[in-house]
PDB file of C-alpha atoms in Angstrom:
ATOM      1  CA  MET M 270     -16.871  -2.458 -10.957  1.00 47.00           C
ATOM      2  CA  THR M 271     -15.006   0.481 -12.437  1.00 51.00           C
ATOM      3  CA  ARG M 272     -16.381   4.260 -12.097  1.00 54.00           C
ATOM      4  CA  ASN M 273     -16.411   6.195 -15.046  1.00 52.00           C
ATOM      5  CA  PRO M 274     -16.287   9.840 -13.655  1.00 49.00           C
ATOM      6  CA  ARG M 275     -18.003  11.159 -16.801  1.00 47.00           C
ATOM      7  CA  PHE M 276     -21.189   9.848 -15.264  1.00 45.00           C
ATOM      8  CA  LEU M 277     -20.480  11.058 -11.560  1.00 46.00           C
ATOM      9  CA  VAL M 278     -22.869  13.774 -11.012  1.00 47.00           C
ATOM     10  CA  THR M 279     -20.961  16.590  -9.212  1.00 53.00           C
ATOM     11  CA  ILE M 280     -21.809  16.413  -5.663  1.00 70.00           C
ATOM     12  CA  ASN M 281     -19.234  17.555  -3.162  1.00 81.00           C
ATOM     13  CA  ASN M 282     -17.901  14.905  -0.744  1.00 90.00           C
ATOM     14  CA  TRP M 283     -16.326  15.919   2.511  1.00 93.00           C
ATOM     15  CA  ALA M 284     -13.745  14.017   4.614  1.00 94.00           C
ATOM     16  CA  ARG M 285     -11.316  14.709   7.807  1.00 95.00           C
ATOM     17  CA  PRO M 286      -8.739  12.698   6.711  1.00 95.00           C
ATOM     18  CA  LYS M 287      -5.172  13.235   8.796  1.00 95.00           C
ATOM     19  CA  VAL M 288      -1.990  13.412   7.311  1.00 95.00           C
ATOM     20  CA  HIS M 289      -0.161  10.457   7.727  1.00 92.00           C
ATOM     21  CA  VAL M 290       3.551   9.792   7.465  1.00 86.00           C
ATOM     22  CA  ASP M 291       4.172   9.496   3.567  1.00 85.00           C
ATOM     23  CA  TYR M 292       2.789  13.040   3.581  1.00 90.00           C
ATOM     24  CA  HIS M 293      -0.784  11.192   2.023  1.00 94.00           C
ATOM     25  CA  VAL M 294      -4.011  11.300   3.365  1.00 96.00           C
ATOM     26  CA  GLU M 295      -6.220   8.753   1.902  1.00 94.00           C
ATOM     27  CA  PHE M 296      -9.673   9.257   0.156  1.00 95.00           C
ATOM     28  CA  ASP M 297     -11.821   6.827  -1.457  1.00 93.00           C
ATOM     29  CA  GLY M 298      -9.593   4.477  -1.454  1.00 92.00           C
ATOM     30  CA  HIS M 299      -6.603   6.909  -3.252  1.00 94.00           C
ATOM     31  CA  TYR M 300      -4.096   8.673  -1.784  1.00 94.00           C
ATOM     32  CA  TYR M 301      -3.316  12.276  -2.001  1.00 96.00           C
ATOM     33  CA  SER M 302      -0.111  14.015  -1.402  1.00 94.00           C
ATOM     34  CA  VAL M 303       0.179  17.481   0.778  1.00 95.00           C
ATOM     35  CA  PRO M 304       3.313  19.214   1.816  1.00 94.00           C
ATOM     36  CA  TYR M 305       5.092  16.668   3.821  1.00 90.00           C
ATOM     37  CA  GLN M 306       5.740  19.251   6.786  1.00 92.00           C
ATOM     38  CA  LEU M 307       1.768  18.341   7.592  1.00 94.00           C
ATOM     39  CA  VAL M 308       2.611  15.119   8.311  1.00 92.00           C
ATOM     40  CA  GLY M 309       0.301  14.337  11.718  1.00 93.00           C
ATOM     41  CA  LYS M 310      -2.411  17.460  10.868  1.00 95.00           C
ATOM     42  CA  GLN M 311      -6.264  16.491  10.277  1.00 96.00           C
ATOM     43  CA  MET M 312      -7.107  18.246   6.908  1.00 95.00           C
ATOM     44  CA  ASP M 313     -10.731  19.248   5.807  1.00 96.00           C
ATOM     45  CA  LEU M 314     -11.228  17.089   1.969  1.00 96.00           C
ATOM     46  CA  ARG M 315     -13.560  18.281  -0.754  1.00 95.00           C
ATOM     47  CA  ALA M 316     -14.280  15.939  -3.401  1.00 95.00           C
ATOM     48  CA  THR M 317     -16.024  16.420  -6.599  1.00 94.00           C
ATOM     49  CA  ALA M 318     -16.130  13.798  -9.035  1.00 91.00           C
ATOM     50  CA  SER M 319     -13.214  15.683 -10.812  1.00 94.00           C
ATOM     51  CA  THR M 320     -11.221  17.042  -8.364  1.00 95.00           C
ATOM     52  CA  VAL M 321     -10.044  17.054  -4.536  1.00 96.00           C
ATOM     53  CA  GLU M 322      -9.090  19.990  -2.865  1.00 96.00           C
ATOM     54  CA  LEU M 323      -6.970  19.433   1.020  1.00 96.00           C
ATOM     55  CA  LEU M 324      -7.681  22.784   3.150  1.00 96.00           C
ATOM     56  CA  LEU M 325      -6.176  23.394   6.229  1.00 95.00           C
ATOM     57  CA  GLY M 326      -8.235  25.756   8.493  1.00 93.00           C
ATOM     58  CA  GLY M 327     -10.695  26.868   6.016  1.00 92.00           C
ATOM     59  CA  ARG M 328      -7.061  27.650   3.456  1.00 95.00           C
ATOM     60  CA  ARG M 329      -6.735  25.605  -0.003  1.00 96.00           C
ATOM     61  CA  ILE M 330      -3.271  24.217   0.272  1.00 96.00           C
ATOM     62  CA  THR M 331      -3.771  21.591  -2.617  1.00 96.00           C
ATOM     63  CA  SER M 332      -5.855  20.108  -4.776  1.00 96.00           C
ATOM     64  CA  HIS M 333      -5.496  17.177  -7.294  1.00 96.00           C
ATOM     65  CA  VAL M 334      -7.212  15.787 -10.186  1.00 96.00           C
ATOM     66  CA  ARG M 335      -9.627  12.847  -8.968  1.00 95.00           C
ATOM     67  CA  SER M 336      -8.353   9.522  -9.288  1.00 94.00           C
ATOM     68  CA  PHE M 337     -10.371   6.078  -8.628  1.00 92.00           C
ATOM     69  CA  GLN M 338      -7.398   3.881  -8.970  1.00 90.00           C
ATOM     70  CA  ARG M 339      -7.962   1.708  -5.399  1.00 89.00           C
ATOM     71  CA  GLY M 340      -4.283   2.114  -3.678  1.00 86.00           C
ATOM     72  CA  GLY M 341      -2.933   4.587  -6.276  1.00 86.00           C
ATOM     73  CA  HIS M 342      -0.925   7.412  -5.774  1.00 88.00           C
ATOM     74  CA  THR M 343      -1.085  11.011  -6.854  1.00 91.00           C
ATOM     75  CA  THR M 344       2.172  13.015  -5.556  1.00 87.00           C
ATOM     76  CA  GLN M 345       3.169  16.653  -6.403  1.00 87.00           C
ATOM     77  CA  SER M 346       6.821  16.356  -6.057  1.00 80.00           C
ATOM     78  CA  GLU M 347       6.912  20.032  -3.883  1.00 85.00           C
ATOM     79  CA  HIS M 348       5.118  17.938  -1.450  1.00 86.00           C
ATOM     80  CA  MET M 349       8.016  15.825  -1.187  1.00 82.00           C
ATOM     81  CA  PRO M 350      11.076  16.210   1.504  1.00 77.00           C
ATOM     82  CA  LYS M 351      14.432  16.632   0.322  1.00 69.00           C
ATOM     83  CA  ALA M 352      15.516  13.083  -0.786  1.00 58.00           C
ATOM     84  CA  HIS M 353      11.562  11.774   0.352  1.00 56.00           C
ATOM     85  CA  GLN M 354      11.750  11.673   3.741  1.00 44.00           C
ATOM     86  CA  ALA M 355       9.139  13.192   5.502  1.00 44.00           C
ATOM     87  CA  GLN M 356      10.427  12.364   8.886  1.00 46.00           C
ATOM     88  CA  ALA M 357      13.825  11.203   9.261  1.00 46.00           C
ATOM     89  CA  GLU M 358      13.943   8.734  11.142  1.00 57.00           C
ATOM     90  CA  TRP M 359      11.380   6.617   9.282  1.00 71.00           C
ATOM     91  CA  THR M 360      13.206   5.765   6.462  1.00 79.00           C
ATOM     92  CA  PRO M 361      13.641   2.244   4.299  1.00 85.00           C
ATOM     93  CA  PRO M 362      17.001   1.126   6.029  1.00 87.00           C
ATOM     94  CA  ARG M 363      15.437   1.551   9.480  1.00 87.00           C
ATOM     95  CA  LEU M 364      12.032  -0.081   8.468  1.00 89.00           C
ATOM     96  CA  ILE M 365      13.772  -3.417   7.714  1.00 90.00           C
ATOM     97  CA  GLU M 366      16.148  -3.002  10.752  1.00 91.00           C
ATOM     98  CA  TRP M 367      13.204  -2.555  12.930  1.00 90.00           C
ATOM     99  CA  ALA M 368      11.362  -5.310  10.814  1.00 93.00           C
ATOM    100  CA  LYS M 369      14.680  -7.467  11.424  1.00 94.00           C
ATOM    101  CA  LYS M 370      13.805  -7.699  15.137  1.00 93.00           C
ATOM    102  CA  THR M 371      10.739  -9.762  14.504  1.00 94.00           C
ATOM    103  CA  GLY M 372      12.200 -11.787  12.230  1.00 95.00           C
ATOM    104  CA  PRO M 373      14.003 -12.542   9.091  1.00 96.00           C
ATOM    105  CA  ALA M 374      10.435 -12.885   7.049  1.00 96.00           C
ATOM    106  CA  THR M 375       9.252 -10.083   8.338  1.00 96.00           C
ATOM    107  CA  ALA M 376      12.433  -7.723   7.575  1.00 96.00           C
ATOM    108  CA  ALA M 377      12.464  -9.864   3.517  1.00 96.00           C
ATOM    109  CA  LEU M 378       8.228  -8.879   3.033  1.00 96.00           C
ATOM    110  CA  VAL M 379       8.994  -5.267   4.604  1.00 95.00           C
ATOM    111  CA  GLU M 380      11.798  -5.203   2.177  1.00 94.00           C
ATOM    112  CA  GLU M 381       9.249  -6.827  -1.046  1.00 95.00           C
ATOM    113  CA  ILE M 382       6.632  -3.744  -0.225  1.00 93.00           C
ATOM    114  CA  LEU M 383       9.752  -1.417  -0.217  1.00 91.00           C
ATOM    115  CA  ARG M 384      10.845  -2.377  -3.753  1.00 89.00           C
ATOM    116  CA  ARG M 385       7.308  -2.828  -5.549  1.00 88.00           C
ATOM    117  CA  ARG M 386       7.038   1.243  -4.959  1.00 83.00           C
ATOM    118  CA  VAL M 387       7.899   3.679  -7.521  1.00 73.00           C
ATOM    119  CA  HIS M 388       8.763   5.647  -4.615  1.00 74.00           C
ATOM    120  CA  ALA M 389      10.017   3.330  -1.467  1.00 75.00           C
ATOM    121  CA  GLN M 390       7.860   5.858   0.820  1.00 74.00           C
ATOM    122  CA  HIS M 391       4.524   4.987  -0.549  1.00 79.00           C
ATOM    123  CA  GLY M 392       4.678   1.685   1.059  1.00 85.00           C
ATOM    124  CA  PHE M 393       5.798   3.023   4.569  1.00 87.00           C
ATOM    125  CA  ARG M 394       1.815   3.480   5.692  1.00 84.00           C
ATOM    126  CA  ALA M 395       1.869  -0.391   4.565  1.00 90.00           C
ATOM    127  CA  CYS M 396       5.270  -1.526   6.441  1.00 92.00           C
ATOM    128  CA  LEU M 397       4.551   0.319   9.444  1.00 90.00           C
ATOM    129  CA  GLY M 398       0.477  -1.355   9.539  1.00 91.00           C
ATOM    130  CA  VAL M 399       3.066  -4.630   9.585  1.00 95.00           C
ATOM    131  CA  LEU M 400       5.294  -3.675  12.339  1.00 92.00           C
ATOM    132  CA  HIS M 401       2.662  -3.126  14.573  1.00 92.00           C
ATOM    133  CA  LEU M 402       0.462  -5.787  14.471  1.00 95.00           C
ATOM    134  CA  ASN M 403       3.190  -6.889  17.380  1.00 93.00           C
ATOM    135  CA  ARG M 404       0.687  -4.987  19.853  1.00 92.00           C
ATOM    136  CA  LYS M 405      -1.879  -7.858  18.825  1.00 95.00           C
ATOM    137  CA  TYR M 406       0.013 -11.047  17.655  1.00 96.00           C
ATOM    138  CA  GLU M 407       3.383 -12.414  19.120  1.00 95.00           C
ATOM    139  CA  PRO M 408       6.292 -12.466  17.134  1.00 95.00           C
ATOM    140  CA  GLN M 409       6.092 -15.456  16.525  1.00 95.00           C
ATOM    141  CA  ARG M 410       2.868 -15.490  14.388  1.00 96.00           C
ATOM    142  CA  ILE M 411       3.649 -12.289  12.778  1.00 96.00           C
ATOM    143  CA  GLU M 412       7.048 -13.910  11.456  1.00 96.00           C
ATOM    144  CA  ALA M 413       5.119 -17.170  10.251  1.00 96.00           C
ATOM    145  CA  ALA M 414       2.260 -15.196   8.415  1.00 96.00           C
ATOM    146  CA  CYS M 415       5.286 -13.037   7.151  1.00 96.00           C
ATOM    147  CA  ALA M 416       6.541 -16.173   5.483  1.00 95.00           C
ATOM    148  CA  ARG M 417       3.227 -17.092   4.304  1.00 95.00           C
ATOM    149  CA  ALA M 418       2.781 -14.307   2.553  1.00 95.00           C
ATOM    150  CA  LEU M 419       6.118 -14.213   1.011  1.00 95.00           C
ATOM    151  CA  ARG M 420       5.607 -17.885  -0.310  1.00 93.00           C
ATOM    152  CA  LEU M 421       2.051 -17.092  -1.303  1.00 92.00           C
ATOM    153  CA  ARG M 422       3.695 -13.921  -2.899  1.00 92.00           C
ATOM    154  CA  ALA M 423       0.931 -11.980  -1.281  1.00 93.00           C
ATOM    155  CA  CYS M 424       3.636  -9.044  -0.286  1.00 93.00           C
ATOM    156  CA  THR M 425       0.745  -6.523   1.583  1.00 94.00           C
ATOM    157  CA  TYR M 426       0.135  -5.658   4.780  1.00 94.00           C
ATOM    158  CA  LYS M 427      -3.890  -7.369   4.094  1.00 94.00           C
ATOM    159  CA  SER M 428      -2.524 -10.308   3.155  1.00 95.00           C
ATOM    160  CA  VAL M 429      -0.598 -10.947   6.667  1.00 96.00           C
ATOM    161  CA  ALA M 430      -3.291  -9.219   9.180  1.00 96.00           C
ATOM    162  CA  ALA M 431      -5.919 -11.742   6.987  1.00 96.00           C
ATOM    163  CA  ILE M 432      -3.485 -14.222   7.534  1.00 95.00           C
ATOM    164  CA  LEU M 433      -3.085 -13.513  11.436  1.00 96.00           C
ATOM    165  CA  LYS M 434      -6.661 -12.935  11.920  1.00 95.00           C
ATOM    166  CA  ASN M 435      -8.011 -16.972  10.050  1.00 95.00           C
ATOM    167  CA  ASN M 436      -4.857 -18.190  11.956  1.00 95.00           C
ATOM    168  CA  LEU M 437      -3.594 -19.327   8.492  1.00 94.00           C
ATOM    169  CA  ASP M 438      -0.073 -18.912  10.104  1.00 93.00           C
ATOM    170  CA  ARG M 439       0.040 -21.941  12.303  1.00 92.00           C
ATOM    171  CA  GLU M 440      -0.870 -23.938   9.097  1.00 88.00           C
ATOM    172  CA  PRO M 441       1.636 -25.802   6.799  1.00 81.00           C
ATOM    173  CA  VAL M 442       1.625 -23.983   3.319  1.00 73.00           C
ATOM    174  CA  THR M 443       0.714 -26.540   0.672  1.00 70.00           C
ATOM    175  CA  GLU M 444       2.718 -26.759  -2.146  1.00 62.00           C
ATOM    176  CA  GLU M 445       0.939 -26.294  -5.774  1.00 62.00           C
ATOM    177  CA  PRO M 446       1.169 -30.035  -7.556  1.00 59.00           C
ATOM    178  CA  ARG M 447       2.746 -28.939 -11.241  1.00 62.00           C
ATOM    179  CA  PRO M 448       1.007 -30.066 -14.260  1.00 65.00           C
ATOM    180  CA  GLU M 449       1.724 -33.185 -15.878  1.00 68.00           C
ATOM    181  CA  ALA M 450       3.691 -33.080 -19.369  1.00 67.00           C
ATOM    182  CA  LEU M 451       1.211 -33.187 -21.851  1.00 63.00           C
ATOM    183  CA  PRO M 452       0.482 -36.767 -23.651  1.00 68.00           C
ATOM    184  CA  ALA M 453       1.934 -36.989 -26.737  1.00 68.00           C
ATOM    185  CA  HIS M 454      -0.811 -35.752 -29.217  1.00 67.00           C
ATOM    186  CA  GLY M 455      -0.966 -34.884 -32.744  1.00 67.00           C
ATOM    187  CA  ASN M 456      -2.431 -31.552 -32.291  1.00 70.00           C
ATOM    188  CA  VAL M 457       0.417 -30.544 -30.022  1.00 67.00           C
ATOM    189  CA  ARG M 458       2.486 -28.704 -31.511  1.00 69.00           C
ATOM    190  CA  GLY M 459       6.339 -28.100 -29.912  1.00 64.00           C
ATOM    191  CA  PRO M 460       8.988 -25.524 -29.325  1.00 66.00           C
ATOM    192  CA  GLY M 461      10.849 -26.197 -32.441  1.00 67.00           C
ATOM    193  CA  TYR M 462       6.919 -25.788 -34.858  1.00 66.00           C
ATOM    194  CA  TYR M 463       7.451 -21.781 -34.039  1.00 65.00           C
ATOM    195  CA  HIS M 464      10.749 -21.185 -34.745  1.00 57.00           C
TER     196      HIS M 464
END
């Protein structure tokens, strides 16, 4: 169900999100930027039907037009550090190298997550989630789950976590059967019909 902000009652919603390494906070499934110097800080967030305000110590730091796009990012360019690096240690090459320690499928999945984003930094949270799965699962299982996610084109942290949770990494991926060619029929037009 898509929410239409025109029909929402103007009510203040409050939250206390923490600024993640990608200098965004999450509210209602959407990510809003703050100045990158605030990474790690706990913020006060006030949301109405049309606005998201972020405060620190009672002082307004920034505001955004509220978005109801789940998984999307609202980023103000002045919040980004030079070269989009909130911390020098978190760069796409470093994340990929870290993923290679688990295996080539994990590295390929991390690369794919980063490639799918307009700004690679918006994929840092998902990549770190995949890499931190080693706190709960052994590397062989993470590698198998990443390989399965790549084959299924489900290149997200949530997909990998679900594969592991449901022990699907231990099952073979069945290939989808190819559709058989259509039988010859008078109503089936070939490619020459359209040229």
